[in-house]
Coordinates of C-alpha atoms in Angstrom, one line a residue:
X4 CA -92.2 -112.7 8.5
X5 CA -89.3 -110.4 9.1
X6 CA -87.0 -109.7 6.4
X7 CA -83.2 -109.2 6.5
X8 CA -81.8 -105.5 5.3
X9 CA -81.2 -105.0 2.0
X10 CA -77.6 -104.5 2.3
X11 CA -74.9 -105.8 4.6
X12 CA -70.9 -105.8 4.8
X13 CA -68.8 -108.9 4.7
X14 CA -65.4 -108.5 6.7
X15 CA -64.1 -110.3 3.5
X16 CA -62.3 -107.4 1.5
X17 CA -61.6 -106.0 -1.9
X18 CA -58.4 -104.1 -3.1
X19 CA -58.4 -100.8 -4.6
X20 CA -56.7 -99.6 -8.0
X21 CA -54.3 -97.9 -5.4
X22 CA -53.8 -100.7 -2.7
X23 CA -56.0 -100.0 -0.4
X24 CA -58.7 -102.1 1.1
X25 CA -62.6 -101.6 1.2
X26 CA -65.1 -104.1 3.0
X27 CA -67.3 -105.9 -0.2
X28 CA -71.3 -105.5 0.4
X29 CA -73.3 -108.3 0.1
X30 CA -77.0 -108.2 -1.5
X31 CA -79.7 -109.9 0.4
X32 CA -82.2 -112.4 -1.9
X33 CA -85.3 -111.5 -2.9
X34 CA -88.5 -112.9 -1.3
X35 CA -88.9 -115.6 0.0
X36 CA -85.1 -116.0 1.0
X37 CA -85.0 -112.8 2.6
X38 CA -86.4 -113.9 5.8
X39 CA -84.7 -112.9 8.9
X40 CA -86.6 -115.9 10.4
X41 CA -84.5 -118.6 8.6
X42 CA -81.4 -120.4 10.5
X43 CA -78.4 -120.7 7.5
X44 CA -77.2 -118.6 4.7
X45 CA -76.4 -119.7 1.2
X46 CA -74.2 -117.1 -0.4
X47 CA -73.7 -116.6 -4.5
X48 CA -70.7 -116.2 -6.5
X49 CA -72.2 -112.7 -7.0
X50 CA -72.3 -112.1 -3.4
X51 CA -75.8 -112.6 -3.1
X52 CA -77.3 -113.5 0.3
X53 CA -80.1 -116.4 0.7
X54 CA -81.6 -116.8 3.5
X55 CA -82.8 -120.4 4.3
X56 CA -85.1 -123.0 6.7
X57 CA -82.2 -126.0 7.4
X58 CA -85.2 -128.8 7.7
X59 CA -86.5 -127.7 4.0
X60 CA -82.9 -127.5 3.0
X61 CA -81.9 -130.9 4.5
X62 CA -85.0 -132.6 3.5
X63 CA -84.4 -131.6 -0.3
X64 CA -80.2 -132.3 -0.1
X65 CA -78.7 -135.3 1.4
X66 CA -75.8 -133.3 0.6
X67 CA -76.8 -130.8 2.8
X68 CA -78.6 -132.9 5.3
X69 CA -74.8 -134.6 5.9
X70 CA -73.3 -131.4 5.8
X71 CA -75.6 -129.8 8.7
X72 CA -75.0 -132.9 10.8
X73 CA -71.4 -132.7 10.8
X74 CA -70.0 -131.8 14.3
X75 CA -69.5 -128.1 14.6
X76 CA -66.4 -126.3 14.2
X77 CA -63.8 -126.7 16.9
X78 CA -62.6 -123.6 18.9
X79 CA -60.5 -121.4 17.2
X80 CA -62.0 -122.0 13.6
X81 CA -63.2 -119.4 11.7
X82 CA -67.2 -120.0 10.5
X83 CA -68.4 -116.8 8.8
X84 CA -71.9 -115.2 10.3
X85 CA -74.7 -112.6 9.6
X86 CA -77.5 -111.5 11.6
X87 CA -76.3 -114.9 14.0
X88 CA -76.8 -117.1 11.0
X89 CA -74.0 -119.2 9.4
X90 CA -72.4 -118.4 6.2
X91 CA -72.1 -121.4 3.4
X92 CA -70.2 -119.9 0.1
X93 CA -71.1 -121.9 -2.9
X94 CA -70.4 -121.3 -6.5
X95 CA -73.4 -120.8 -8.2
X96 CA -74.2 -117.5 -9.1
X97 CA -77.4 -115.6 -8.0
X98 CA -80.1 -116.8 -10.9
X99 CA -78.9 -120.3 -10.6
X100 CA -79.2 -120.6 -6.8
X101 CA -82.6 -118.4 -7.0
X102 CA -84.5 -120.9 -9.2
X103 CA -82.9 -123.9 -7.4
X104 CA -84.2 -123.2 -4.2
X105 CA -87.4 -121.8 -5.6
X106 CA -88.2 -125.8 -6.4
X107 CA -87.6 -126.6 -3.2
X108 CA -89.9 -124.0 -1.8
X109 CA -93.0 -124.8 -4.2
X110 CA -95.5 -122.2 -3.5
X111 CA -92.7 -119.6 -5.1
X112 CA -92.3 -121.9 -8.0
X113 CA -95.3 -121.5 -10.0
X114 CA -96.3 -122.1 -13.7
X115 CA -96.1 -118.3 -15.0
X116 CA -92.7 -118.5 -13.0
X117 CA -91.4 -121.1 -14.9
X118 CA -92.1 -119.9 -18.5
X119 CA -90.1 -116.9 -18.1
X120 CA -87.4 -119.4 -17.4
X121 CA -84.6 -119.9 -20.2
X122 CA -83.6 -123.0 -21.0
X123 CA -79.9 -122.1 -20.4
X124 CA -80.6 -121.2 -16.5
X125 CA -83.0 -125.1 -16.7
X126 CA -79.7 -126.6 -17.8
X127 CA -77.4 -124.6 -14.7
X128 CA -80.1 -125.5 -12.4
X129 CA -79.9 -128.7 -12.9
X130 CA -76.4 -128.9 -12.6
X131 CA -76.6 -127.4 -9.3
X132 CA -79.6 -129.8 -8.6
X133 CA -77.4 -133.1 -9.5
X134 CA -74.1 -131.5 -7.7
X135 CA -76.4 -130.9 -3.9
X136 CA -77.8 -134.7 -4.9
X137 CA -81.1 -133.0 -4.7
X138 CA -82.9 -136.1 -7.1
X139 CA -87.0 -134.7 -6.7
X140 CA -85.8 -131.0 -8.2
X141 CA -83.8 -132.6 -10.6
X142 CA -86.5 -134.6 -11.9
X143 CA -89.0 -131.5 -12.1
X144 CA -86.7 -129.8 -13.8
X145 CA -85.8 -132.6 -16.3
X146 CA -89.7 -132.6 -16.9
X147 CA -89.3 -128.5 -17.8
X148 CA -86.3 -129.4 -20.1
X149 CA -88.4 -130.6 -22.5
X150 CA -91.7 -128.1 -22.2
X151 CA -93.3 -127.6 -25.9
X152 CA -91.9 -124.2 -25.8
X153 CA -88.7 -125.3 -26.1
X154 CA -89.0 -128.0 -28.7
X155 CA -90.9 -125.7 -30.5
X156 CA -88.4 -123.1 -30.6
X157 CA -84.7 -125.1 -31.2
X158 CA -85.2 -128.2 -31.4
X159 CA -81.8 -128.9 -32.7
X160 CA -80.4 -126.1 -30.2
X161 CA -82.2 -128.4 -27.3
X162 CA -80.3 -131.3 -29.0
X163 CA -77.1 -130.7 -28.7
X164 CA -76.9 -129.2 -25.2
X165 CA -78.7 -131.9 -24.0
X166 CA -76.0 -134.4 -25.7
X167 CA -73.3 -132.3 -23.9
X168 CA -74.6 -132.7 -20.9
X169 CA -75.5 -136.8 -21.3
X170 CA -79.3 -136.3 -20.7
X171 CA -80.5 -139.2 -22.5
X172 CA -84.2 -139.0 -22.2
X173 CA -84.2 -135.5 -23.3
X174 CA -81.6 -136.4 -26.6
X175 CA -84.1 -138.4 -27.9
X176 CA -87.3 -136.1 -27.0
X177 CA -85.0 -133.2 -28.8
X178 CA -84.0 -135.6 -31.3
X179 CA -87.9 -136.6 -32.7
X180 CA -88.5 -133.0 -32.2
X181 CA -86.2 -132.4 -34.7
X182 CA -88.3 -134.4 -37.3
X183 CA -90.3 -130.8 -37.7
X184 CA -87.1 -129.1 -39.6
X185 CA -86.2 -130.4 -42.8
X186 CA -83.1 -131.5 -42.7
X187 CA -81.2 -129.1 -45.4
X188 CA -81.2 -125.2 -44.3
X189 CA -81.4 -126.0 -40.5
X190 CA -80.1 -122.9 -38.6
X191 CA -76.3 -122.7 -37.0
X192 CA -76.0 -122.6 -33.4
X193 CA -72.9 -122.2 -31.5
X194 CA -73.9 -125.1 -28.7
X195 CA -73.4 -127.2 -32.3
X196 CA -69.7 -126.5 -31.6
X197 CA -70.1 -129.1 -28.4
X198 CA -71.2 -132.4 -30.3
X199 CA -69.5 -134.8 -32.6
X200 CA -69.8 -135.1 -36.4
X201 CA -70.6 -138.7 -35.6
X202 CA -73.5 -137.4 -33.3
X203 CA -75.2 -135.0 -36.0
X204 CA -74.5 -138.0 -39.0
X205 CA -76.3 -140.0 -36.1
X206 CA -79.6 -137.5 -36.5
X207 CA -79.0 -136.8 -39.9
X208 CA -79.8 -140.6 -40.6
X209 CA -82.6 -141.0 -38.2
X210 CA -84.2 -138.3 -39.9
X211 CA -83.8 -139.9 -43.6
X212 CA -85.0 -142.9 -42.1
X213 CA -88.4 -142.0 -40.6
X214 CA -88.6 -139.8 -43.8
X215 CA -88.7 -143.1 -46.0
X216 CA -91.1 -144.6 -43.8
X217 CA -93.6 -141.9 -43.6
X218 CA -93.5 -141.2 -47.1
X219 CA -94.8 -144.5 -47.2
X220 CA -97.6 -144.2 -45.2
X221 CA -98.9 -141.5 -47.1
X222 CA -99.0 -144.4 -50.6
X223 CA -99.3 -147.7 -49.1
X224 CA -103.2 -147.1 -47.7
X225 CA -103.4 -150.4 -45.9
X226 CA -103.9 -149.0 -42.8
X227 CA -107.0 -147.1 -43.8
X228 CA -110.0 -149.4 -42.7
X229 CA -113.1 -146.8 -42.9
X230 CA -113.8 -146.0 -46.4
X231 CA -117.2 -144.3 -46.2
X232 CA -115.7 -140.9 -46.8
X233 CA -117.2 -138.5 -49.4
X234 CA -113.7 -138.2 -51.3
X235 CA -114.6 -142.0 -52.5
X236 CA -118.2 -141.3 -53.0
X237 CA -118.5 -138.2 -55.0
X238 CA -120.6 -137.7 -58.1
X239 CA -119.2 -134.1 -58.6
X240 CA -117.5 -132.0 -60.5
X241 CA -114.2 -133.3 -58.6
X242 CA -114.4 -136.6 -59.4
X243 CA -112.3 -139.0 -61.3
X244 CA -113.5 -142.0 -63.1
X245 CA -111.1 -144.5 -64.8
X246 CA -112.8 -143.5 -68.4
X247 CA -110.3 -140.1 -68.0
X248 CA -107.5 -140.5 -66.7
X249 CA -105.8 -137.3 -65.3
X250 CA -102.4 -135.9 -63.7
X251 CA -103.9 -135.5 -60.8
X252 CA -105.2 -139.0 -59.6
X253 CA -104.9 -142.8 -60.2
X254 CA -107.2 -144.6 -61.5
X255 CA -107.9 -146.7 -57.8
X256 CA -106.7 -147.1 -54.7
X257 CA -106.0 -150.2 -52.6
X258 CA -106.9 -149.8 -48.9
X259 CA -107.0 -152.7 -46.0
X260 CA -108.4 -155.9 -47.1
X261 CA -107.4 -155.1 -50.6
X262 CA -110.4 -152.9 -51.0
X263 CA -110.1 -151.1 -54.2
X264 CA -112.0 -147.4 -54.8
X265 CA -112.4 -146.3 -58.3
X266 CA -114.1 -143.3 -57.3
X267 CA -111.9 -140.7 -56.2
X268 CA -112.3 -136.8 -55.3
X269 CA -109.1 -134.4 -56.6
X270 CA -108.5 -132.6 -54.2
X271 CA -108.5 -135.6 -51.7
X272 CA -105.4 -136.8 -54.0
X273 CA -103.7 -133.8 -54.5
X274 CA -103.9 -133.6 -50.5
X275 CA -102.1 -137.3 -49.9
X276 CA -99.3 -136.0 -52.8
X277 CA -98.8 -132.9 -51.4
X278 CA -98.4 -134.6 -47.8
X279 CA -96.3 -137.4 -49.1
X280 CA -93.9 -134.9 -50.6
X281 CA -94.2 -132.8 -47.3
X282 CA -93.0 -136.0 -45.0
X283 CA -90.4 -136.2 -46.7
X284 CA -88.9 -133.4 -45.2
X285 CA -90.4 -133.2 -42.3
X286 CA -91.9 -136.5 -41.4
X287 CA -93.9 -136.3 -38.1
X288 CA -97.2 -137.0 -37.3
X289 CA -98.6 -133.1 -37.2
X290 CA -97.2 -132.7 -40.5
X291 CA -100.3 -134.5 -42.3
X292 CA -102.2 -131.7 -40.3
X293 CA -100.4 -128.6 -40.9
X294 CA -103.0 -125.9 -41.3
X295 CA -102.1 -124.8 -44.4
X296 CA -102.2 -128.2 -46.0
X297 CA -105.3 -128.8 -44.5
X298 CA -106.9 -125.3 -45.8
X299 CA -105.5 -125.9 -49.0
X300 CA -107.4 -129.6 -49.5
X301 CA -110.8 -128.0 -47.9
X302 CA -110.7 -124.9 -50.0
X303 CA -110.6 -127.5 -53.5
X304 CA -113.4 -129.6 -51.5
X305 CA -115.2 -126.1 -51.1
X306 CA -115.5 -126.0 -54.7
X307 CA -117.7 -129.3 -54.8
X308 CA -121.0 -129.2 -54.3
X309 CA -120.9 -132.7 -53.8
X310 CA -117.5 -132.8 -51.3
X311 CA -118.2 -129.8 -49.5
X312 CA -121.1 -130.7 -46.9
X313 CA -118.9 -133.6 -45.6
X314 CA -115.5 -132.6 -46.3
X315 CA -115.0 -130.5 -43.3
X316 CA -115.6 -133.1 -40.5
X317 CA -114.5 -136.0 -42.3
X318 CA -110.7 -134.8 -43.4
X319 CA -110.2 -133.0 -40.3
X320 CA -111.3 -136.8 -38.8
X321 CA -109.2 -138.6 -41.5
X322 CA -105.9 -136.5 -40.6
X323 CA -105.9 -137.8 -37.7
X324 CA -105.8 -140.6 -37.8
X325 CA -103.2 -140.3 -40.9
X326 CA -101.4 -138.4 -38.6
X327 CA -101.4 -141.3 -35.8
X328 CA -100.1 -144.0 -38.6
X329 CA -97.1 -141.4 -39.4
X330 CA -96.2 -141.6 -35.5
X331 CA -96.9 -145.4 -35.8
X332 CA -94.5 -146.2 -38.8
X333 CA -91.8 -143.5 -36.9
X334 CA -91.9 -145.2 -34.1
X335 CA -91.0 -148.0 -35.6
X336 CA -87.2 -147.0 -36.8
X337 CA -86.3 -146.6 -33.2
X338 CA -84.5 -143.9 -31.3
X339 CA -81.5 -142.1 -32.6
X340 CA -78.8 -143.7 -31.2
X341 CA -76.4 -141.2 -28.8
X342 CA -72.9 -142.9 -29.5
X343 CA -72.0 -145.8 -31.9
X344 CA -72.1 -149.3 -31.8
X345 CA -67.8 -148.9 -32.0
X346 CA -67.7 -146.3 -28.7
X347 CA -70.1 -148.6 -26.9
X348 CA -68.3 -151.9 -27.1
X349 CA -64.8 -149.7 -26.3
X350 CA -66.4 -148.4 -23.1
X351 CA -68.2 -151.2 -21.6

């Protein structure tokens, strides 16, 4: 493969500070769109060069495609060239058009590629992507929008550019991923600045909502149907028996099919409080098991001789489940809607 050299002069031209005139280089891609062995030439808005295969292009664009089967210029017309190729000017800039075409040419678009990608050259990219009507990179990058590493990071950030930009599907991913902040404190971002008050309320009550209903998972126990854990079984020191009863636990607990346990372990309780009170800020499924919850319960079980040869495997089995029911009741509420009932009914 031949590649094109690195620098080359457009007749287009720039003026100086005193009047005159000097031709404007233009930078050649990187690999792989530096290949002297292409047909057509996409150039930047930062006068970068891309050189391109017009069968890839045309299968990944109908936009292109129409555009390459359009009769050629008629004599006289001016169609810019370089190196015998044709020149197309488009108005994304050099990043944008880079990771574009990098989807359409998938052996340069790898995994370690893609994590180094921000989500803020995602969103232009898939701008680009819906302008050239190219629907297969759109999706893929759609898929990327909404990578863990991104939810992880700013979930509300995510939220509100996705709003902006009327990507539904990724709203409401961002939306439940905002479930993991509590909902007083959250951190100011300036992309904020582009949503409604009526579309933060929106999230605001969604997350109040799935709050309640967690919370509720974590007292109502009628979804628990095993009951042969050692927390209801102990004959410890951390027990508690309805002869004494303590701060710290009930006397029983009802579970499905209005089992009742009289035999409790402390700590067990103490962890269901302390989640119950944690879900209600932040009330998602992997909030049950949040490592330092779940280290705080087993280092009280620790303490038991009783507890502490089952504890391990059974809470780490039982938060799991717990955290399934969570997801389960939050599911439930819905999706937070993206405009209200009033706006609807005005634009249909």
């Amino acid at each position: 493969m031949s590649t094109a050299p690195p620098v080359a002069l457009s007749p287009l031209v720039d003026a100086n500070t005193d009047g005159s005139s000097v031709a404007k280089p233009f930078i050649n891609a990187r690999p792989p769109f530096d290949d002297l062995g292409a047909d057509i030439i996409l150039r930047s808005s930062s006068g970068v060069d891309f050189y391109l295969s017009r069968p890839i292009l045309s299968f990944a664009s109908p936009f292109f495609d129409t555009m390459f089967s359009l009769p050629l210029p008629q004599a006289g017309a001016v169609q810019e060239m370089k190196d015998g190729k044709p020149v197309i000017s488009v108005e994304e800039d050099e990043d944008t058009l880079d990771l574009l075409l990098k989807y359409c040419y998938p052996r340069w678009c790898t995994t370690l590629e893609l994590e180094k990608t921000s989500f803020e050259k995602l969103i232009s990219a898939r701008q680009a992507a819906e302008k050239y009507e190219m629907e297969g990179v759109e999706n893929r990058i759609r898929e990327e929008l909404i990578a863990e590493r991104f939810l992880a990071k700013d979930p509300l950030r995510m939220y509100a550019i996705a709003l902006r930009y009327r990507l539904e599907r990724e709203t409401r991913v961002a939306a439940k991923a905002t479930l993991r902040l509590p909902i007083l404190g959250r951190q100011y971002f300036d992309e904020l600045e582009y949503i409604s008050a009526g579309a933060h309320h929106r999230l605001q009550v969604y997350h109040l909502k799935c709050a309640e209903v967690a919370k509720k998972v974590a007292t109502n126990l009628d979804w628990m149907t095993a009951d042969k854990y050692v927390w209801f079984e102990c004959n410890g020191e951390c027990r508690n028996q309805a002869s004494y009863t303590i701060n710290y636990t009930p006397e029983v607990v009802t579970i499905s099919g209005n089992r009742r346990k009289w035999v409790l372990s402390r700590w067990w309780w103490e962890y269901m409080t302390q989640a119950g009170r944690a879900l209600a800020e932040r009330p998602l499924g992997a909030t049950v098991t949040d490592p330092d919850l779940m280290d705080d319960a087993l280092g009280k079980a620790s303490g038991c001789g009783f507890c502490r040869g089952r504890a391990f495997k059974e809470m780490r089995a039982f938060a799991n489940v717990f955290s399934d029911e969570v997801d389960k009741a939050i599911a439930e509420v819905g999706q937070v809607p993206l405009m209200s009932t009033t706006i609807l009914i005005a634009q249909s």
